[in-house]
């Protein structure tokens, strides 16, 4: 079964991914970059330690991987590898020149349908993913081959068309200098966090231990490295925490448990319901403060503020919130 996503849903997904990257992965990227800079500035201190040299090289490779994959931060066109960038620019200019002159040919010959298909700015080609770009340029090339003799008055020669064909074949078959990084939305979510995890493990297990060995002989270097290991929030970013909330829901002035109470938490409205004994548990991802709401037919809704005391100490907080719900006054009067 296939589902068609509306434009509004796709926009929301893109916004969510951008938000996730800004508030988590990019914070770590900044920290990794600072660590790398600190190490390179002090290369004279650790340059004779082969283990540390290897760690720094691995760290730089991982940082480059995050940067190349992250189209949201660095504004790169999707699915571009290092080996394809210059070739794609060349193909774009060639294809656009041939495309625009074909459009003029179709316009002069009153072929409105083909003319309209080829009426778009060069920016459309530049912003396409690799796969869409390949399909579009293939279409331009095939059309140009079909009407090659008619394009000569428009200064489009067979040599130009053949060069475009050859370059497009190279583009399709090119072997990148490194493993290709696909930057579709799905792969961004998987690839970048994996690289972040790789960097964090390397810093903790290897570099931290090695750098600490210089604590006595080079205290200023050790201090600079330790400071650069701190996680720094980017401007406008927020701290987030996982909060597990549980409790029992009863009716006020009685011991009667309330089942099937609807509980929603946070701005994303994470939902759950209470069981037959009134127990509930909900896990949410929140900022420094948020709300949890309890609703049940015939009872007044309750909204309770969630505030973490010293939230910077809570990577995962657990809270118990017991609730006593009051019957709706309208229902009471009806009885």
C-alpha positions as semicolon CSV with decimal commas, in nm:
position;residue;x (nm);y (nm);z (nm)
1;X;0,000;0,000;0,000
2;X;0,133;0,344;-0,091
3;X;0,051;0,670;0,086
4;X;0,074;1,010;-0,080
5;X;0,203;1,284;0,149
6;X;0,053;1,631;0,108
7;X;0,285;1,931;0,065
8;X;0,190;2,059;0,410
9;X;0,299;1,728;0,574
10;X;0,628;1,729;0,380
11;X;0,694;2,089;0,493
12;X;0,624;1,987;0,854
13;X;0,866;1,693;0,827
14;X;1,138;1,922;0,689
15;X;1,078;2,173;0,968
16;X;1,098;1,897;1,229
17;X;1,428;1,765;1,092
18;X;1,576;2,116;1,079
19;X;1,460;2,172;1,440
20;X;1,610;1,842;1,559
21;X;1,944;1,921;1,396
22;X;1,962;2,276;1,531
23;X;1,886;2,175;1,887
24;X;2,094;1,858;1,922
25;X;2,336;1,736;1,655
26;X;2,465;2,080;1,555
27;X;2,545;2,160;1,916
28;X;2,771;1,856;1,922
29;X;2,913;1,943;1,580
30;X;3,022;2,280;1,721
31;X;3,186;2,109;2,017
32;X;3,370;1,858;1,796
33;X;3,494;2,142;1,576
34;X;3,629;2,331;1,879
35;X;3,805;2,015;2,004
36;X;3,965;1,965;1,663
37;X;4,078;2,330;1,649
38;X;4,223;2,307;2,003
39;X;4,418;1,995;1,909
40;X;4,561;2,141;1,589
41;X;4,668;2,461;1,764
42;X;4,869;2,251;2,009
43;X;5,008;1,996;1,764
44;X;5,363;2,060;1,884
45;X;5,267;1,907;2,221
46;X;5,106;1,582;2,104
47;X;5,242;1,542;1,749
48;X;5,487;1,267;1,853
49;X;5,208;1,051;2,000
50;X;5,089;0,822;1,714
51;X;4,774;0,716;1,899
52;X;4,666;1,076;1,949
53;X;4,752;1,162;1,587
54;X;4,524;0,877;1,474
55;X;4,241;1,000;1,699
56;X;4,261;1,353;1,563
57;X;4,258;1,226;1,202
58;X;3,948;1,012;1,274
59;X;3,778;1,303;1,447
60;X;3,839;1,534;1,148
61;X;3,702;1,272;0,907
62;X;3,385;1,232;1,116
63;X;3,341;1,611;1,138
64;X;3,375;1,639;0,759
65;X;3,113;1,364;0,720
66;X;2,862;1,550;0,940
67;X;2,927;1,875;0,753
68;X;2,887;1,721;0,408
69;X;2,566;1,540;0,504
70;X;2,395;1,834;0,672
71;X;2,221;2,029;0,395
72;X;2,007;2,221;0,646
73;X;2,301;2,396;0,813
74;X;2,543;2,436;0,527
75;X;2,296;2,496;0,241
76;X;2,443;2,240;0,004
77;X;2,244;2,088;-0,279
78;X;2,115;1,742;-0,188
79;X;2,309;1,425;-0,273
80;X;2,625;1,599;-0,392
81;X;2,951;1,416;-0,337
82;X;3,292;1,578;-0,365
83;X;3,368;1,408;-0,697
84;X;3,045;1,526;-0,859
85;X;3,031;1,894;-0,763
86;X;3,240;2,052;-1,039
87;X;3,108;1,812;-1,304
88;X;2,749;1,892;-1,210
89;X;2,814;2,266;-1,240
90;X;2,956;2,213;-1,590
91;X;2,661;1,994;-1,695
92;X;2,415;2,250;-1,555
93;X;2,555;2,531;-1,772
94;X;2,574;2,310;-2,084
95;X;2,222;2,171;-2,038
96;X;2,070;2,513;-1,970
97;X;2,228;2,662;-2,285
98;X;2,094;2,378;-2,503
99;X;1,759;2,378;-2,322
100;X;1,703;2,752;-2,371
101;X;1,787;2,737;-2,742
102;X;1,554;2,439;-2,789
103;X;1,284;2,642;-2,619
104;X;1,341;2,922;-2,873
105;X;1,321;2,668;-3,157
106;X;0,988;2,530;-3,031
107;X;0,857;2,885;-2,979
108;X;0,954;2,987;-3,336
109;X;0,777;2,677;-3,470
110;X;0,463;2,722;-3,256
111;X;0,522;2,402;-3,061
112;X;0,370;2,542;-2,744
113;X;0,362;2,214;-2,547
114;X;0,736;2,139;-2,579
115;X;0,820;2,507;-2,530
116;X;0,630;2,518;-2,197
117;X;0,803;2,200;-2,072
118;X;1,140;2,373;-2,125
119;X;1,040;2,708;-1,973
120;X;1,210;2,728;-1,633
121;X;1,510;2,914;-1,481
122;X;1,857;2,768;-1,428
123;X;1,792;2,768;-1,052
124;X;1,553;2,474;-1,100
125;X;1,838;2,256;-1,225
126;X;2,069;2,373;-0,947
127;X;1,823;2,286;-0,671
128;X;1,733;1,935;-0,793
129;X;1,851;1,619;-0,621
130;X;2,103;1,414;-0,819
131;X;1,842;1,165;-0,941
132;X;1,595;1,435;-1,057
133;X;1,881;1,629;-1,215
134;X;1,995;1,324;-1,412
135;X;1,641;1,257;-1,542
136;X;1,592;1,620;-1,647
137;X;1,926;1,652;-1,828
138;X;1,866;1,314;-1,997
139;X;1,537;1,451;-2,130
140;X;1,712;1,765;-2,261
141;X;1,984;1,551;-2,426
142;X;1,735;1,316;-2,596
143;X;1,531;1,607;-2,731
144;X;1,848;1,775;-2,860
145;X;1,959;1,457;-3,040
146;X;1,614;1,430;-3,207
147;X;1,624;1,780;-3,355
148;X;2,001;1,834;-3,383
149;X;1,995;1,961;-3,749
150;X;1,728;2,218;-3,664
151;X;1,936;2,353;-3,374
152;X;2,235;2,450;-3,590
153;X;2,091;2,799;-3,667
154;X;2,066;2,847;-3,292
155;X;2,442;2,775;-3,258
156;X;2,389;2,435;-3,094
157;X;2,630;2,193;-3,264
158;X;2,655;1,814;-3,261
159;X;2,981;1,850;-3,066
160;X;2,802;2,038;-2,787
161;X;2,525;1,776;-2,768
162;X;2,775;1,488;-2,769
163;X;2,983;1,653;-2,494
164;X;2,671;1,682;-2,280
165;X;2,597;1,310;-2,339
166;X;2,951;1,211;-2,239
167;X;2,952;1,431;-1,926
168;X;2,611;1,302;-1,822
169;X;2,737;0,943;-1,852
170;X;3,037;1,034;-1,633
171;X;2,802;1,191;-1,384
172;X;2,595;0,872;-1,371
173;X;2,893;0,637;-1,336
174;X;3,132;0,850;-1,131
175;X;3,309;0,686;-0,837
176;X;3,329;0,938;-0,552
177;X;3,653;0,988;-0,362
178;X;3,473;0,867;-0,052
179;X;3,158;0,673;0,029
180;X;2,854;0,849;-0,113
181;X;2,645;1,027;0,149
182;X;2,277;1,042;0,060
183;X;2,119;1,346;0,224
184;X;1,754;1,263;0,189
185;X;1,552;1,347;0,499
186;X;1,538;0,982;0,611
187;X;1,913;0,934;0,585
188;X;1,991;1,263;0,760
189;X;1,811;1,135;1,067
190;X;2,019;0,813;1,063
191;X;2,358;0,928;0,934
192;X;2,430;1,242;1,135
193;X;2,340;1,101;1,480
194;X;2,555;0,794;1,399
195;X;2,854;1,020;1,326
196;X;2,785;1,222;1,641
197;X;2,781;0,901;1,846
198;X;3,107;0,792;1,680
199;X;3,274;1,122;1,774
200;X;3,150;1,112;2,132
201;X;3,275;0,755;2,186
202;X;3,613;0,842;2,036
203;X;3,653;1,149;2,258
204;X;3,554;0,960;2,571
205;X;3,744;0,635;2,512
206;X;4,058;0,754;2,340
207;X;4,140;1,123;2,325
208;X;4,030;1,213;2,677
209;X;4,255;0,946;2,828
210;X;4,552;1,037;2,610
211;X;4,521;1,413;2,661
212;X;4,496;1,370;3,038
213;X;4,844;1,221;3,032
214;X;4,971;1,574;2,962
215;X;4,803;1,713;3,276
216;X;5,133;1,742;3,466
217;X;5,368;1,842;3,184
218;X;5,129;2,065;2,983
219;X;4,849;2,185;3,216
220;X;4,744;2,475;2,990
221;X;4,695;2,240;2,693
222;X;4,495;1,992;2,903
223;X;4,276;2,273;3,037
224;X;4,213;2,414;2,687
225;X;4,114;2,070;2,558
226;X;3,885;2,004;2,857
227;X;3,711;2,339;2,805
228;X;3,659;2,261;2,437
229;X;3,490;1,932;2,533
230;X;3,204;2,120;2,699
231;X;2,874;2,115;2,515
232;X;2,790;2,469;2,399
233;X;2,436;2,564;2,304
234;X;2,404;2,752;1,975
235;X;2,221;3,089;1,982
236;X;1,847;3,027;1,994
237;X;1,884;2,658;2,085
238;X;1,704;2,506;2,381
239;X;1,792;2,238;2,633
240;X;1,568;1,933;2,615
241;X;1,507;1,655;2,863
242;X;1,335;1,318;2,869
243;X;1,077;1,306;3,147
244;X;0,896;0,991;3,262
245;X;0,578;1,078;3,454
246;X;0,364;0,828;3,642
247;X;0,092;0,836;3,904
248;X;-0,260;0,737;4,008
249;X;-0,583;0,915;3,910
250;X;-0,876;0,903;4,154
251;X;-1,203;1,083;4,212
252;X;-1,183;1,364;4,471
253;X;-1,307;1,281;4,823
254;X;-1,318;0,910;4,739
255;X;-1,075;0,628;4,683
256;X;-1,236;0,532;4,353
257;X;-0,980;0,491;4,075
258;X;-1,059;0,650;3,741
259;X;-0,983;0,442;3,433
260;X;-0,968;0,558;3,070
261;X;-0,865;0,911;3,168
262;X;-0,705;1,082;2,867
263;X;-0,358;1,222;2,944
264;X;-0,172;1,449;2,702
265;X;0,174;1,591;2,771
266;X;0,390;1,860;2,614
267;X;0,348;2,067;2,302
268;X;0,348;1,752;2,087
269;X;0,048;1,622;2,283
270;X;0,194;1,283;2,369
271;X;-0,110;1,070;2,460
272;X;-0,191;0,783;2,696
273;X;-0,483;0,665;2,914
274;X;-0,511;0,538;3,271
275;X;-0,569;0,167;3,335
276;X;-0,847;0,003;3,536
277;X;-0,667;0,087;3,865
278;X;-0,617;0,452;3,765
279;X;-0,244;0,406;3,704
280;X;-0,073;0,580;3,415
281;X;0,277;0,633;3,280
282;X;0,386;0,865;3,002
283;X;0,725;0,949;2,855
284;X;0,778;1,290;2,704
285;X;1,055;1,503;2,556
286;X;1,031;1,849;2,705
287;X;1,204;2,182;2,753
288;X;1,272;2,340;3,092
289;X;0,898;2,351;3,168
290;X;0,582;2,211;3,012
291;X;0,227;2,097;3,092
292;X;0,037;1,771;3,134
293;X;-0,343;1,764;3,091
294;X;-0,599;1,515;3,227
295;X;-0,949;1,489;3,075
296;X;-1,237;1,250;3,136
297;X;-1,608;1,272;3,040
298;X;-1,812;1,415;3,329
299;X;-1,506;1,558;3,510
300;X;-1,337;1,896;3,509
301;X;-1,017;1,889;3,300
302;X;-0,694;1,947;3,492
303;X;-0,374;2,102;3,361
304;X;-0,060;2,067;3,574
305;X;0,269;2,246;3,509
306;X;0,583;2,032;3,484
307;X;0,891;2,212;3,611
308;X;1,223;2,036;3,659
309;X;1,429;2,152;3,955
310;X;1,788;2,206;3,836
311;X;1,702;2,059;3,493
312;X;2,066;2,064;3,379
313;X;2,122;1,770;3,616
314;X;1,841;1,569;3,458
315;X;1,924;1,386;3,138
316;X;1,627;1,167;3,223
317;X;1,392;1,286;3,498
318;X;1,123;1,079;3,670
319;X;0,825;1,251;3,829
320;X;0,523;1,119;4,019
321;X;0,202;1,319;3,975
322;X;-0,111;1,184;4,148
323;X;-0,435;1,350;4,042
324;X;-0,775;1,386;4,206
325;X;-1,042;1,477;3,952
326;X;-1,358;1,673;4,034
327;X;-1,695;1,592;3,878
328;X;-1,828;1,845;3,630
329;X;-2,074;2,081;3,805
330;X;-2,321;2,062;3,513
331;X;-2,343;1,681;3,540
332;X;-2,384;1,707;3,918
333;X;-2,683;1,945;3,880
334;X;-2,846;1,717;3,619
335;X;-2,846;1,428;3,866
